Amino acid sequence: AQKVTQAQTEISVVEKEDVTLDCVYETRDTTYYLFWYKQPPSGELVFLIRRNSFDEQNEISGRYSWNFQKSTSSFNFTITASQVVDSAVYFCALGTGGFKTIFGAGTRLFVKA
Amino acid sequence: DVKVTQSSRYLVKRTGEKVFLECVQDMDHENMFWYRQDPGLGLRLIYFSYDVKMKEKGDIPEGYSVSREKKERFSLILESASTNQTSMYLCASSRLLVAETQYFGPGTRLLVL
């Protein structure tokens, strides 16, 4: 079975705090892709990152960083020095051998000023 | 920039009405998708299409149909709307490659009374 679990339903932080959003996936495929999308209040999901299963290097993009660990089937997302504009719902997703993508339930992040 | 547009941001319909949700993308993508988003359930795939006039059922196709007469346009049809179809509907498109990044429209929030 293929599944994505985002155990944190909602997280609330104060501006400038660091926050990590957890993502655990399940798949038996050896080749797969992992994604993070951001959904701001406007509603449109915005692509953040896509990683394939053979590339376990961590990635940093500005205040965003991603930690991919195959040993624990996790692909966690950290926002450093959070800002109010980071408030959104964040989705982790899994793509395997097809066109379908499996999304987690999402984590709603509130960043308070 | 990929642009995916949806015909309405908000829609209110009555039970039993036939409802059309339209989606247009301007990047010549082969794949198009319809999802519904409900709190705590993430995004669930209703239907997708990988070519004109081709369609595949997703995870929750019951009560829905789709139409893809032109490459850029993918319509979702609720044959007889019911209250349990009240939801946010998201359209997405991607290139015809395995587990490709999807680009989303702004969503249509449908209320069925």
PDB file of C-alpha atoms in Angstrom:
ATOM      1  CA  ALA A   1       0.000   0.000   0.000  1.00  0.00           C
ATOM      2  CA  GLN A   2       1.138   3.535  -0.648  1.00  0.00           C
ATOM      3  CA  LYS A   3       0.456   6.148   1.917  1.00  0.00           C
ATOM      4  CA  VAL A   4       1.588   9.523   3.166  1.00  0.00           C
ATOM      5  CA  THR A   5       1.137  10.458   6.804  1.00  0.00           C
ATOM      6  CA  GLN A   6       1.351  13.973   8.155  1.00  0.00           C
ATOM      7  CA  ALA A   7       0.707  13.436  11.821  1.00  0.00           C
ATOM      8  CA  GLN A   8       0.626  17.127  12.733  1.00  0.00           C
ATOM      9  CA  THR A   9      -2.797  18.527  11.937  1.00  0.00           C
ATOM     10  CA  GLU A  10      -2.045  22.067  13.082  1.00  0.00           C
ATOM     11  CA  ILE A  11       1.048  23.830  14.343  1.00  0.00           C
ATOM     12  CA  SER A  12       1.157  27.289  15.833  1.00  0.00           C
ATOM     13  CA  VAL A  13       4.414  29.217  16.270  1.00  0.00           C
ATOM     14  CA  VAL A  14       5.484  32.755  16.938  1.00  0.00           C
ATOM     15  CA  GLU A  15       7.294  34.656  14.231  1.00  0.00           C
ATOM     16  CA  LYS A  16      11.030  33.939  14.009  1.00  0.00           C
ATOM     17  CA  GLU A  17      10.694  30.502  15.539  1.00  0.00           C
ATOM     18  CA  ASP A  18      11.918  27.501  13.574  1.00  0.00           C
ATOM     19  CA  VAL A  19       9.301  24.876  12.756  1.00  0.00           C
ATOM     20  CA  THR A  20       9.518  21.364  11.322  1.00  0.00           C
ATOM     21  CA  LEU A  21       6.678  19.685   9.477  1.00  0.00           C
ATOM     22  CA  ASP A  22       6.822  15.909   9.535  1.00  0.00           C
ATOM     23  CA  CYS A  23       6.079  13.576   6.647  1.00  0.00           C
ATOM     24  CA  VAL A  24       6.248   9.786   6.689  1.00  0.00           C
ATOM     25  CA  TYR A  25       5.576   7.765   3.572  1.00  0.00           C
ATOM     26  CA  GLU A  26       4.976   4.124   2.682  1.00  0.00           C
ATOM     27  CA  THR A  27       5.746   2.479  -0.614  1.00  0.00           C
ATOM     28  CA  ARG A  28       7.242  -0.763  -1.856  1.00  0.00           C
ATOM     29  CA  ASP A  29       8.579   0.820  -5.008  1.00  0.00           C
ATOM     30  CA  THR A  30      12.298   1.449  -5.187  1.00  0.00           C
ATOM     31  CA  THR A  31      11.861   4.424  -7.496  1.00  0.00           C
ATOM     32  CA  TYR A  32       9.584   7.145  -6.234  1.00  0.00           C
ATOM     33  CA  TYR A  33       9.336  10.889  -5.856  1.00  0.00           C
ATOM     34  CA  LEU A  34       8.470  13.031  -2.876  1.00  0.00           C
ATOM     35  CA  PHE A  35       6.943  16.485  -3.003  1.00  0.00           C
ATOM     36  CA  TRP A  36       6.005  19.359  -0.760  1.00  0.00           C
ATOM     37  CA  TYR A  37       3.315  21.843  -1.750  1.00  0.00           C
ATOM     38  CA  LYS A  38       2.147  24.977   0.033  1.00  0.00           C
ATOM     39  CA  GLN A  39      -1.489  26.091   0.016  1.00  0.00           C
ATOM     40  CA  PRO A  40      -1.854  29.710   1.169  1.00  0.00           C
ATOM     41  CA  PRO A  41      -5.272  31.146   2.078  1.00  0.00           C
ATOM     42  CA  SER A  42      -5.841  32.005  -1.600  1.00  0.00           C
ATOM     43  CA  GLY A  43      -6.324  28.275  -2.214  1.00  0.00           C
ATOM     44  CA  GLU A  44      -3.880  27.476  -4.981  1.00  0.00           C
ATOM     45  CA  LEU A  45      -1.324  24.768  -4.181  1.00  0.00           C
ATOM     46  CA  VAL A  46       2.181  25.946  -4.919  1.00  0.00           C
ATOM     47  CA  PHE A  47       4.966  23.501  -5.672  1.00  0.00           C
ATOM     48  CA  LEU A  48       7.958  23.717  -3.317  1.00  0.00           C
ATOM     49  CA  ILE A  49      10.188  20.724  -3.973  1.00  0.00           C
ATOM     50  CA  ARG A  50      10.446  17.355  -5.747  1.00  0.00           C
ATOM     51  CA  ARG A  51      13.039  14.750  -4.766  1.00  0.00           C
ATOM     52  CA  ASN A  52      13.638  11.307  -6.194  1.00  0.00           C
ATOM     53  CA  SER A  53      14.313   8.245  -4.077  1.00  0.00           C
ATOM     54  CA  PHE A  54      17.926   7.993  -5.148  1.00  0.00           C
ATOM     55  CA  ASP A  55      18.881  11.426  -3.958  1.00  0.00           C
ATOM     56  CA  GLU A  56      19.081  11.547  -0.183  1.00  0.00           C
ATOM     57  CA  GLN A  57      20.972  14.782   0.010  1.00  0.00           C
ATOM     58  CA  ASN A  58      19.314  17.377   2.141  1.00  0.00           C
ATOM     59  CA  GLU A  59      18.249  20.531   0.370  1.00  0.00           C
ATOM     60  CA  ILE A  60      18.193  24.125   1.466  1.00  0.00           C
ATOM     61  CA  SER A  61      16.422  26.958  -0.298  1.00  0.00           C
ATOM     62  CA  GLY A  62      16.559  30.198   1.611  1.00  0.00           C
ATOM     63  CA  ARG A  63      14.688  29.675   4.882  1.00  0.00           C
ATOM     64  CA  TYR A  64      13.359  26.309   3.731  1.00  0.00           C
ATOM     65  CA  SER A  65      15.175  23.011   4.161  1.00  0.00           C
ATOM     66  CA  TRP A  66      14.223  19.399   3.606  1.00  0.00           C
ATOM     67  CA  ASN A  67      15.566  16.293   5.319  1.00  0.00           C
ATOM     68  CA  PHE A  68      15.073  13.049   3.383  1.00  0.00           C
ATOM     69  CA  GLN A  69      15.820   9.845   5.292  1.00  0.00           C
ATOM     70  CA  LYS A  70      15.054   6.560   3.561  1.00  0.00           C
ATOM     71  CA  SER A  71      15.899   4.593   6.694  1.00  0.00           C
ATOM     72  CA  THR A  72      12.887   6.091   8.451  1.00  0.00           C
ATOM     73  CA  SER A  73      10.795   6.762   5.312  1.00  0.00           C
ATOM     74  CA  SER A  74      10.586  10.418   6.195  1.00  0.00           C
ATOM     75  CA  PHE A  75      10.809  13.646   4.253  1.00  0.00           C
ATOM     76  CA  ASN A  76      10.588  16.448   6.790  1.00  0.00           C
ATOM     77  CA  PHE A  77      10.358  20.136   6.004  1.00  0.00           C
ATOM     78  CA  THR A  78      11.846  22.862   8.197  1.00  0.00           C
ATOM     79  CA  ILE A  79      11.162  26.567   8.016  1.00  0.00           C
ATOM     80  CA  THR A  80      13.827  28.637   9.733  1.00  0.00           C
ATOM     81  CA  ALA A  81      12.915  31.992  11.268  1.00  0.00           C
ATOM     82  CA  SER A  82       9.263  31.654  10.351  1.00  0.00           C
ATOM     83  CA  GLN A  83       7.284  34.624   9.062  1.00  0.00           C
ATOM     84  CA  VAL A  84       3.586  35.431   9.028  1.00  0.00           C
ATOM     85  CA  VAL A  85       3.573  34.837   5.254  1.00  0.00           C
ATOM     86  CA  ASP A  86       4.498  31.220   5.913  1.00  0.00           C
ATOM     87  CA  SER A  87       1.023  30.640   7.351  1.00  0.00           C
ATOM     88  CA  ALA A  88      -0.558  28.059   5.066  1.00  0.00           C
ATOM     89  CA  VAL A  89      -1.474  24.423   4.736  1.00  0.00           C
ATOM     90  CA  TYR A  90       1.473  22.299   3.686  1.00  0.00           C
ATOM     91  CA  PHE A  91       1.067  19.015   1.868  1.00  0.00           C
ATOM     92  CA  CYS A  92       3.572  16.237   1.506  1.00  0.00           C
ATOM     93  CA  ALA A  93       3.003  13.924  -1.470  1.00  0.00           C
ATOM     94  CA  LEU A  94       4.322  10.694  -2.984  1.00  0.00           C
ATOM     95  CA  GLY A  95       4.547   9.814  -6.665  1.00  0.00           C
ATOM     96  CA  THR A  96       5.490   6.351  -7.872  1.00  0.00           C
ATOM     97  CA  GLY A  97       5.174   4.429 -11.126  1.00  0.00           C
ATOM     98  CA  GLY A  98       2.363   6.298 -12.736  1.00  0.00           C
ATOM     99  CA  PHE A  99       0.721   9.639 -13.122  1.00  0.00           C
ATOM    100  CA  LYS A 100      -1.026   9.578  -9.783  1.00  0.00           C
ATOM    101  CA  THR A 101       0.277  11.408  -6.767  1.00  0.00           C
ATOM    102  CA  ILE A 102      -0.758  10.502  -3.221  1.00  0.00           C
ATOM    103  CA  PHE A 103      -1.177  13.438  -0.885  1.00  0.00           C
ATOM    104  CA  GLY A 104      -1.021  13.541   2.872  1.00  0.00           C
ATOM    105  CA  ALA A 105      -3.811  15.145   4.870  1.00  0.00           C
ATOM    106  CA  GLY A 106      -1.845  18.368   5.228  1.00  0.00           C
ATOM    107  CA  THR A 107      -0.480  20.369   8.147  1.00  0.00           C
ATOM    108  CA  ARG A 108      -1.910  23.794   8.851  1.00  0.00           C
ATOM    109  CA  LEU A 109       0.767  26.196  10.041  1.00  0.00           C
ATOM    110  CA  PHE A 110      -0.119  29.376  11.906  1.00  0.00           C
ATOM    111  CA  VAL A 111       2.646  31.904  12.360  1.00  0.00           C
ATOM    112  CA  LYS A 112       1.711  34.642  14.803  1.00  0.00           C
ATOM    113  CA  ALA A 113       3.299  38.072  14.731  1.00  0.00           C
TER     114      ALA A 113
ATOM    115  CA  ASP B   1       4.834  30.417 -15.913  1.00  0.00           C
ATOM    116  CA  VAL B   2       2.267  27.646 -15.903  1.00  0.00           C
ATOM    117  CA  LYS B   3      -1.210  28.941 -15.524  1.00  0.00           C
ATOM    118  CA  VAL B   4      -4.181  26.825 -14.543  1.00  0.00           C
ATOM    119  CA  THR B   5      -7.497  28.597 -14.308  1.00  0.00           C
ATOM    120  CA  GLN B   6     -10.829  27.427 -12.994  1.00  0.00           C
ATOM    121  CA  SER B   7     -14.125  28.888 -14.105  1.00  0.00           C
ATOM    122  CA  SER B   8     -15.457  29.834 -10.682  1.00  0.00           C
ATOM    123  CA  ARG B   9     -13.963  30.458  -7.249  1.00  0.00           C
ATOM    124  CA  TYR B  10     -17.284  29.984  -5.461  1.00  0.00           C
ATOM    125  CA  LEU B  11     -20.408  28.184  -6.567  1.00  0.00           C
ATOM    126  CA  VAL B  12     -23.733  27.530  -4.855  1.00  0.00           C
ATOM    127  CA  LYS B  13     -26.031  24.895  -6.338  1.00  0.00           C
ATOM    128  CA  ARG B  14     -29.157  23.031  -5.321  1.00  0.00           C
ATOM    129  CA  THR B  15     -29.450  19.289  -4.785  1.00  0.00           C
ATOM    130  CA  GLY B  16     -30.161  17.506  -8.050  1.00  0.00           C
ATOM    131  CA  GLU B  17     -28.703  20.185 -10.295  1.00  0.00           C
ATOM    132  CA  LYS B  18     -26.158  19.316 -12.951  1.00  0.00           C
ATOM    133  CA  VAL B  19     -22.919  21.151 -12.228  1.00  0.00           C
ATOM    134  CA  PHE B  20     -20.033  21.875 -14.577  1.00  0.00           C
ATOM    135  CA  LEU B  21     -16.584  22.848 -13.301  1.00  0.00           C
ATOM    136  CA  GLU B  22     -14.189  23.995 -15.977  1.00  0.00           C
ATOM    137  CA  CYS B  23     -10.411  23.983 -15.925  1.00  0.00           C
ATOM    138  CA  VAL B  24      -8.032  25.406 -18.508  1.00  0.00           C
ATOM    139  CA  GLN B  25      -4.234  25.200 -18.608  1.00  0.00           C
ATOM    140  CA  ASP B  26      -1.960  27.118 -20.941  1.00  0.00           C
ATOM    141  CA  MET B  27       1.242  25.056 -20.857  1.00  0.00           C
ATOM    142  CA  ASP B  28       0.350  22.308 -23.317  1.00  0.00           C
ATOM    143  CA  HIS B  29       0.423  19.695 -20.557  1.00  0.00           C
ATOM    144  CA  GLU B  30      -0.790  16.234 -21.440  1.00  0.00           C
ATOM    145  CA  ASN B  31      -2.006  15.293 -17.956  1.00  0.00           C
ATOM    146  CA  MET B  32      -4.895  16.936 -16.173  1.00  0.00           C
ATOM    147  CA  PHE B  33      -6.416  16.049 -12.819  1.00  0.00           C
ATOM    148  CA  TRP B  34      -9.453  16.773 -10.688  1.00  0.00           C
ATOM    149  CA  TYR B  35      -9.202  16.506  -6.903  1.00  0.00           C
ATOM    150  CA  ARG B  36     -11.512  17.279  -4.069  1.00  0.00           C
ATOM    151  CA  GLN B  37     -10.134  18.615  -0.820  1.00  0.00           C
ATOM    152  CA  ASP B  38     -11.874  18.039   2.485  1.00  0.00           C
ATOM    153  CA  PRO B  39     -10.606  18.857   5.978  1.00  0.00           C
ATOM    154  CA  GLY B  40      -8.540  16.044   7.448  1.00  0.00           C
ATOM    155  CA  LEU B  41      -8.604  14.049   4.219  1.00  0.00           C
ATOM    156  CA  GLY B  42      -6.114  15.932   2.096  1.00  0.00           C
ATOM    157  CA  LEU B  43      -6.536  15.788  -1.667  1.00  0.00           C
ATOM    158  CA  ARG B  44      -8.373  12.875  -3.163  1.00  0.00           C
ATOM    159  CA  LEU B  45      -8.202  12.145  -6.871  1.00  0.00           C
ATOM    160  CA  ILE B  46     -11.536  12.033  -8.667  1.00  0.00           C
ATOM    161  CA  TYR B  47     -10.450  11.582 -12.294  1.00  0.00           C
ATOM    162  CA  PHE B  48      -7.451  12.247 -14.452  1.00  0.00           C
ATOM    163  CA  SER B  49      -6.788  12.440 -18.156  1.00  0.00           C
ATOM    164  CA  TYR B  50      -3.522  11.797 -20.002  1.00  0.00           C
ATOM    165  CA  ASP B  51      -4.721  12.792 -23.468  1.00  0.00           C
ATOM    166  CA  VAL B  52      -7.663  14.292 -25.304  1.00  0.00           C
ATOM    167  CA  LYS B  53     -10.761  12.125 -24.895  1.00  0.00           C
ATOM    168  CA  MET B  54      -8.866   9.793 -22.519  1.00  0.00           C
ATOM    169  CA  LYS B  55      -9.828   9.522 -18.884  1.00  0.00           C
ATOM    170  CA  GLU B  56      -9.050   7.336 -15.917  1.00  0.00           C
ATOM    171  CA  LYS B  57     -10.930   6.953 -12.662  1.00  0.00           C
ATOM    172  CA  GLY B  58      -9.209   8.098  -9.561  1.00  0.00           C
ATOM    173  CA  ASP B  59      -9.966   7.064  -6.013  1.00  0.00           C
ATOM    174  CA  ILE B  60     -13.435   8.590  -5.657  1.00  0.00           C
ATOM    175  CA  PRO B  61     -15.112   8.797  -9.094  1.00  0.00           C
ATOM    176  CA  GLU B  62     -18.660   7.976  -7.946  1.00  0.00           C
ATOM    177  CA  GLY B  63     -21.117  10.727  -8.723  1.00  0.00           C
ATOM    178  CA  TYR B  64     -18.731  12.487 -11.117  1.00  0.00           C
ATOM    179  CA  SER B  65     -17.861  12.380 -14.788  1.00  0.00           C
ATOM    180  CA  VAL B  66     -15.314  14.266 -16.856  1.00  0.00           C
ATOM    181  CA  SER B  67     -14.825  15.528 -20.354  1.00  0.00           C
ATOM    182  CA  ARG B  68     -11.651  16.394 -22.253  1.00  0.00           C
ATOM    183  CA  GLU B  69     -12.462  17.500 -25.768  1.00  0.00           C
ATOM    184  CA  LYS B  70      -9.425  19.771 -26.107  1.00  0.00           C
ATOM    185  CA  LYS B  71      -5.960  19.362 -24.686  1.00  0.00           C
ATOM    186  CA  GLU B  72      -6.106  22.539 -22.618  1.00  0.00           C
ATOM    187  CA  ARG B  73      -9.554  22.021 -21.109  1.00  0.00           C
ATOM    188  CA  PHE B  74     -10.743  19.447 -18.567  1.00  0.00           C
ATOM    189  CA  SER B  75     -14.275  19.583 -17.225  1.00  0.00           C
ATOM    190  CA  LEU B  76     -15.691  17.961 -14.132  1.00  0.00           C
ATOM    191  CA  ILE B  77     -19.396  17.191 -14.171  1.00  0.00           C
ATOM    192  CA  LEU B  78     -21.625  16.466 -11.209  1.00  0.00           C
ATOM    193  CA  GLU B  79     -24.560  14.755 -12.890  1.00  0.00           C
ATOM    194  CA  SER B  80     -26.936  15.313  -9.965  1.00  0.00           C
ATOM    195  CA  ALA B  81     -25.353  17.318  -7.193  1.00  0.00           C
ATOM    196  CA  SER B  82     -25.768  16.103  -3.639  1.00  0.00           C
ATOM    197  CA  THR B  83     -24.967  17.752  -0.325  1.00  0.00           C
ATOM    198  CA  ASN B  84     -22.066  15.369   0.283  1.00  0.00           C
ATOM    199  CA  GLN B  85     -20.372  16.855  -2.778  1.00  0.00           C
ATOM    200  CA  THR B  86     -19.970  20.159  -0.995  1.00  0.00           C
ATOM    201  CA  SER B  87     -16.213  20.582  -1.094  1.00  0.00           C
ATOM    202  CA  MET B  88     -13.242  22.404  -2.532  1.00  0.00           C
ATOM    203  CA  TYR B  89     -12.414  21.191  -6.045  1.00  0.00           C
ATOM    204  CA  LEU B  90      -8.902  21.567  -7.372  1.00  0.00           C
ATOM    205  CA  CYS B  91      -7.733  21.115 -10.925  1.00  0.00           C
ATOM    206  CA  ALA B  92      -4.100  20.397 -11.792  1.00  0.00           C
ATOM    207  CA  SER B  93      -1.979  19.699 -14.841  1.00  0.00           C
ATOM    208  CA  SER B  94       1.424  18.146 -15.481  1.00  0.00           C
ATOM    209  CA  ARG B  95       3.636  16.932 -18.267  1.00  0.00           C
ATOM    210  CA  LEU B  96       3.234  13.351 -19.436  1.00  0.00           C
ATOM    211  CA  LEU B  97       5.976  11.881 -17.310  1.00  0.00           C
ATOM    212  CA  VAL B  98       5.927   9.617 -14.307  1.00  0.00           C
ATOM    213  CA  ALA B  99       5.389  11.386 -11.001  1.00  0.00           C
ATOM    214  CA  GLU B 100       5.760  14.836 -12.486  1.00  0.00           C
ATOM    215  CA  THR B 101       5.197  18.051 -10.626  1.00  0.00           C
ATOM    216  CA  GLN B 102       1.579  19.153 -10.773  1.00  0.00           C
ATOM    217  CA  TYR B 103       0.463  22.741 -11.226  1.00  0.00           C
ATOM    218  CA  PHE B 104      -2.765  23.703  -9.560  1.00  0.00           C
ATOM    219  CA  GLY B 105      -5.587  26.101 -10.205  1.00  0.00           C
ATOM    220  CA  PRO B 106      -7.010  28.330  -7.454  1.00  0.00           C
ATOM    221  CA  GLY B 107      -9.819  25.922  -6.641  1.00  0.00           C
ATOM    222  CA  THR B 108     -13.608  26.097  -6.730  1.00  0.00           C
ATOM    223  CA  ARG B 109     -15.460  26.039  -3.450  1.00  0.00           C
ATOM    224  CA  LEU B 110     -18.779  24.346  -4.147  1.00  0.00           C
ATOM    225  CA  LEU B 111     -21.721  24.463  -1.774  1.00  0.00           C
ATOM    226  CA  VAL B 112     -24.656  22.174  -2.530  1.00  0.00           C
ATOM    227  CA  LEU B 113     -27.831  23.104  -0.671  1.00  0.00           C
TER     228      LEU B 113
END
